PDB file of C-alpha atoms in Angstrom:
ATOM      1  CA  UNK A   1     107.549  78.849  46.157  1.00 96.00           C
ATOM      2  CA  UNK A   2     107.859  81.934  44.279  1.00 98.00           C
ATOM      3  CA  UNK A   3     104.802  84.918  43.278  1.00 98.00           C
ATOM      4  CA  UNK A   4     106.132  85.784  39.536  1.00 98.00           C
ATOM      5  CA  UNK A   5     104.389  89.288  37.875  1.00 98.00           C
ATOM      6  CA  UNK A   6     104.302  89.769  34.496  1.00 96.00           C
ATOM      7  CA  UNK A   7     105.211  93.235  33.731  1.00 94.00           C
ATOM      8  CA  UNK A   8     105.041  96.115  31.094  1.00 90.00           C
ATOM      9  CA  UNK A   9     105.323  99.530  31.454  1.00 92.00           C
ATOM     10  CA  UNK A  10     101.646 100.241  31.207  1.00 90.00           C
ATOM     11  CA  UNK A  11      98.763 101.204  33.761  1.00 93.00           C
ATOM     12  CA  UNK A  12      97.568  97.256  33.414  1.00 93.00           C
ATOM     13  CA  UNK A  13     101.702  96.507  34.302  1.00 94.00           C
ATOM     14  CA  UNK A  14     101.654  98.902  37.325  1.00 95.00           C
ATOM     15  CA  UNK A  15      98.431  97.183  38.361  1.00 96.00           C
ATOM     16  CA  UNK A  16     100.037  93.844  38.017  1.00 97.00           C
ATOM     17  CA  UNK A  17     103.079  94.641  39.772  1.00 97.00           C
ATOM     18  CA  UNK A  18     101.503  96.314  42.942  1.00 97.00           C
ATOM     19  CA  UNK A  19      99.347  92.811  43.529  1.00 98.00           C
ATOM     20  CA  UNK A  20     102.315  90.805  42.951  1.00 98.00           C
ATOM     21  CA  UNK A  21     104.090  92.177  45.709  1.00 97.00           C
ATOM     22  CA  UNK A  22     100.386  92.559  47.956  1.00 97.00           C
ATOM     23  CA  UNK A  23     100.879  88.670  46.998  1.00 98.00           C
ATOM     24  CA  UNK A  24     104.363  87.955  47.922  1.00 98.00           C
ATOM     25  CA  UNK A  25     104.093  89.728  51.262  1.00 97.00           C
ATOM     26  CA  UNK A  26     100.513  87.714  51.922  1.00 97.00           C
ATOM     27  CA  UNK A  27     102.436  84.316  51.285  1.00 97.00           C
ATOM     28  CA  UNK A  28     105.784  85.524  52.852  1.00 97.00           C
ATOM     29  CA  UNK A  29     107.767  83.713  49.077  1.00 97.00           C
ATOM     30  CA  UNK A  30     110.046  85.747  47.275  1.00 98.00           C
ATOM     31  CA  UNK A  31     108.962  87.787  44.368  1.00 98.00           C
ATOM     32  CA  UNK A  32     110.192  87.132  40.706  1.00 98.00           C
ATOM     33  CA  UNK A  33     109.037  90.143  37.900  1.00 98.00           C
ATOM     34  CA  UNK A  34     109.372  89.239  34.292  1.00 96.00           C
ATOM     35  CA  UNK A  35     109.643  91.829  31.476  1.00 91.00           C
ATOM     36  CA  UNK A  36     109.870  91.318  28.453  1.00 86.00           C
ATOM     37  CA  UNK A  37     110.262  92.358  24.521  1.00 72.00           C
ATOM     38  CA  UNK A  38     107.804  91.263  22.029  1.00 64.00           C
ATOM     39  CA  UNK A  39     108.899  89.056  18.662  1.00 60.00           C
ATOM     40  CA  UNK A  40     112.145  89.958  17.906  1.00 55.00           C
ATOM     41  CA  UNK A  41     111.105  94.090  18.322  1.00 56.00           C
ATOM     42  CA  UNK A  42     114.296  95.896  18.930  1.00 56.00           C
ATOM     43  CA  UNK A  43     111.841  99.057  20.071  1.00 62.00           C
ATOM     44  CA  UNK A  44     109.164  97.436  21.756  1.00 64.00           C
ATOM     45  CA  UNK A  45     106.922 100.018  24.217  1.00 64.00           C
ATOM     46  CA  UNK A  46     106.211  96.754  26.456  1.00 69.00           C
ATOM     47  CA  UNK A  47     109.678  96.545  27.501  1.00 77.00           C
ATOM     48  CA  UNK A  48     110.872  98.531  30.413  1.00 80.00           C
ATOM     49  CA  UNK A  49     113.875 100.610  29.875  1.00 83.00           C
ATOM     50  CA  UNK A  50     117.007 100.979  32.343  1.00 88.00           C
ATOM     51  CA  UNK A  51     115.150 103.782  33.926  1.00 91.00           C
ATOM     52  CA  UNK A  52     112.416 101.731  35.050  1.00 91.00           C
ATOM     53  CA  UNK A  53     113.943  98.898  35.992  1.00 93.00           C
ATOM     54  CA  UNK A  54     115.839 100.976  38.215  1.00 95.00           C
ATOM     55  CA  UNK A  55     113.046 102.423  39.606  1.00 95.00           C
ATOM     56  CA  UNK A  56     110.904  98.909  40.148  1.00 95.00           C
ATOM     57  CA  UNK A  57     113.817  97.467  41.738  1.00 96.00           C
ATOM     58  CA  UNK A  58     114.358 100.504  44.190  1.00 96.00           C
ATOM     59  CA  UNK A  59     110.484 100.486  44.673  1.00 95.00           C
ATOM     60  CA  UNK A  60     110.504  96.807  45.595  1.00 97.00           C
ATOM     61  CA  UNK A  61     113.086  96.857  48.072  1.00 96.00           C
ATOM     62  CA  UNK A  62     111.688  99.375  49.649  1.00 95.00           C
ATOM     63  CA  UNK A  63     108.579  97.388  49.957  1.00 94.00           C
ATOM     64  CA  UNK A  64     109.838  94.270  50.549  1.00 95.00           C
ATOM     65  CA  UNK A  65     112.749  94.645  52.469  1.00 89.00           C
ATOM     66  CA  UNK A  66     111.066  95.641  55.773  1.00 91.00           C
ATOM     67  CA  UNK A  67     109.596  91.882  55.638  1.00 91.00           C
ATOM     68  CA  UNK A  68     112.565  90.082  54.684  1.00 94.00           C
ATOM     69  CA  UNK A  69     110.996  89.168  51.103  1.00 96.00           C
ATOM     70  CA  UNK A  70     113.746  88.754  48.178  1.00 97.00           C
ATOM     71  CA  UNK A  71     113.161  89.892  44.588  1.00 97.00           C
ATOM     72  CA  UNK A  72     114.116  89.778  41.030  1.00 97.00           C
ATOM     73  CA  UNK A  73     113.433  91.540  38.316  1.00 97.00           C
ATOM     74  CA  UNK A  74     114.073  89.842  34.832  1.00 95.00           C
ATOM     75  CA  UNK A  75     113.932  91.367  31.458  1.00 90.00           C
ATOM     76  CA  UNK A  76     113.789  88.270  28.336  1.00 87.00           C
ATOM     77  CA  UNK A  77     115.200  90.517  25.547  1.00 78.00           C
ATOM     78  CA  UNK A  78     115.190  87.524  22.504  1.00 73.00           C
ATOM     79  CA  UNK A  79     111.456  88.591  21.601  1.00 61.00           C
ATOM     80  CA  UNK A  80     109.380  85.468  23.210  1.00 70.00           C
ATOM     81  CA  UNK A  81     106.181  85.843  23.079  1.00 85.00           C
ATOM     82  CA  UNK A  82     105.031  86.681  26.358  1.00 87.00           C
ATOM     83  CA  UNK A  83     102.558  83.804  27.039  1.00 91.00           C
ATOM     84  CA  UNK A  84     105.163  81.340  26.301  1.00 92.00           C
ATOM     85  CA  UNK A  85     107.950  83.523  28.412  1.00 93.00           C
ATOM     86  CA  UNK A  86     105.277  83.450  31.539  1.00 95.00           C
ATOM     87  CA  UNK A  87     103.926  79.775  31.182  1.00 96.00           C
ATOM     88  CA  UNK A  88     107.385  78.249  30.897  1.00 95.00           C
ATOM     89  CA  UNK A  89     108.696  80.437  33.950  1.00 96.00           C
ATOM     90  CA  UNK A  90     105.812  79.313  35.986  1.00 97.00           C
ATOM     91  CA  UNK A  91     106.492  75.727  34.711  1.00 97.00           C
ATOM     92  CA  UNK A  92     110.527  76.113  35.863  1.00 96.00           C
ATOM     93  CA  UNK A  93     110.382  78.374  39.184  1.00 95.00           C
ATOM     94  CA  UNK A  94     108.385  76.744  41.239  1.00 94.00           C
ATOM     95  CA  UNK A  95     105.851  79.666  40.925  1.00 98.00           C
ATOM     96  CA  UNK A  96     102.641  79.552  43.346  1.00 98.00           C
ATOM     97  CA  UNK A  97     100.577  81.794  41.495  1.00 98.00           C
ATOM     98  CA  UNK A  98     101.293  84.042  38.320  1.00 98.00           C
ATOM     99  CA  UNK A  99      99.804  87.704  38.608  1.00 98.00           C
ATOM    100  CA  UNK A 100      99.315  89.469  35.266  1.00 96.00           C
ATOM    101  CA  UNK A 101      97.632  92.452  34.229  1.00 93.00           C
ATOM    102  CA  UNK A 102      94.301  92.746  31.841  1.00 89.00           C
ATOM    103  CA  UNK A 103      93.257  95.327  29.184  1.00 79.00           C
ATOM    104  CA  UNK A 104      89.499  95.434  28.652  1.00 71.00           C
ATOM    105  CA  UNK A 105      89.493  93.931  24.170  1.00 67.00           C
ATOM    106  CA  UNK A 106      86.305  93.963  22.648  1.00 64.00           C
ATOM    107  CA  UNK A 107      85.021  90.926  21.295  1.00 67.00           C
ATOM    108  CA  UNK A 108      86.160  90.767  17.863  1.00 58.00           C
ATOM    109  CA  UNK A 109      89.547  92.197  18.998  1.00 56.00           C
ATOM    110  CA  UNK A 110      90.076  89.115  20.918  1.00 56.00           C
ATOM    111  CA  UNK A 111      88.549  87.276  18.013  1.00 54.00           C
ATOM    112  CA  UNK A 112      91.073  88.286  15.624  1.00 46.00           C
ATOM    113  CA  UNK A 113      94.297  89.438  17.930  1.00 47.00           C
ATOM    114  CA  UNK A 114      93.985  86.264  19.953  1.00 55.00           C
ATOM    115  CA  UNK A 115      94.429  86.962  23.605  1.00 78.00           C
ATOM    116  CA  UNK A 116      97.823  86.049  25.773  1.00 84.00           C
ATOM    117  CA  UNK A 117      95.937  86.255  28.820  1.00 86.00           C
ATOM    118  CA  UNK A 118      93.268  83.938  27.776  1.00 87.00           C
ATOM    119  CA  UNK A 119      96.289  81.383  26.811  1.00 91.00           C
ATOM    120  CA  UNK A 120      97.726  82.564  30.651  1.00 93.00           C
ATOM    121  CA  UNK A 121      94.627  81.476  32.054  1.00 91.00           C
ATOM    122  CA  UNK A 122      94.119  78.473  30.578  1.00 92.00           C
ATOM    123  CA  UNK A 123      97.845  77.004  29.998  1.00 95.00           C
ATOM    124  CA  UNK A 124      99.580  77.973  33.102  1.00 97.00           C
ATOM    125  CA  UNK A 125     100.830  75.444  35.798  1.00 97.00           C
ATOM    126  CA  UNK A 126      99.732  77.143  39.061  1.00 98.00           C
ATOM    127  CA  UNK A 127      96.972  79.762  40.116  1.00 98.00           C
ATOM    128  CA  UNK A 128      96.881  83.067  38.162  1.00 97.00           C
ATOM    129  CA  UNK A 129      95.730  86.430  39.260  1.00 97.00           C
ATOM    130  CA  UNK A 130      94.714  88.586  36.800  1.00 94.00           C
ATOM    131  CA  UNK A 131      94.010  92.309  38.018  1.00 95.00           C
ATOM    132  CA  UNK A 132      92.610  95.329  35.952  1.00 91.00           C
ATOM    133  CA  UNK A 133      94.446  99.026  35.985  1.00 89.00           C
ATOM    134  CA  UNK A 134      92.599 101.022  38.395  1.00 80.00           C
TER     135      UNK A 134
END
């Protein structure tokens, strides 16, 4: 089984990454992060540039490596929506539980932005985690 982490470069993405690996290391299963860019947006803020890729994957095998625990970091750059991207990854990966971070939306945001977490929580194929920025 894998831990998979939705990830953007935000406070809510830091948040989401840091439980993903406090996951992976409490199940001893491998670690699989997932960024990626939003409908077809060449400059999208929620995907991670080569910079911080670089720096997730040095920070995770520093982390992980002392335990043995393997990771991957994945960037989807065809524009996916990032429900869809996260649900069909759980669905193919043999995921254990999906960790993803939240964003406090007022009411009538959600109302009329629709919510990919709330489609997360209810359409995904294993456990999900969802953890607020500190």
């Amino acid at each position: 089984m894998t831990v998979l982490t939705g990830y953007i470069p935000t406070a809510q993405g830091e948040a989401a990454l840091r439980a993903g690996v406090e996951e992976a290391q409490r199940r001893s299963e491998p670690l699989l992060v997932v960024n990626m860019a939003r409908d077809d947006v060449l400059a999208d803020p929620h995907l991670a540039g080569k910079a911080g890729i670089a720096r997730i994957e040095r920070d995770l095998a520093e982390l992980l490596a002392p335990s043995g625990l393997s990771f991957e970091v994945r960037q989807v750059l065809e524009g996916s929506d990032a429900a869809d991207v996260l649900i069909e990854t759980a669905a193919t990966e043999q995921v254990s539980v999906l960790v993803i971070g939240l964003r406090h939306r007022s009411p009538v945001g959600k109302l009329l932005l629709g919510s990919a977490a709330q489609r997360i929580l209810l359409d995904a194929p294993c456990p999900v985690l969802a953890v607020k920025a500190d």
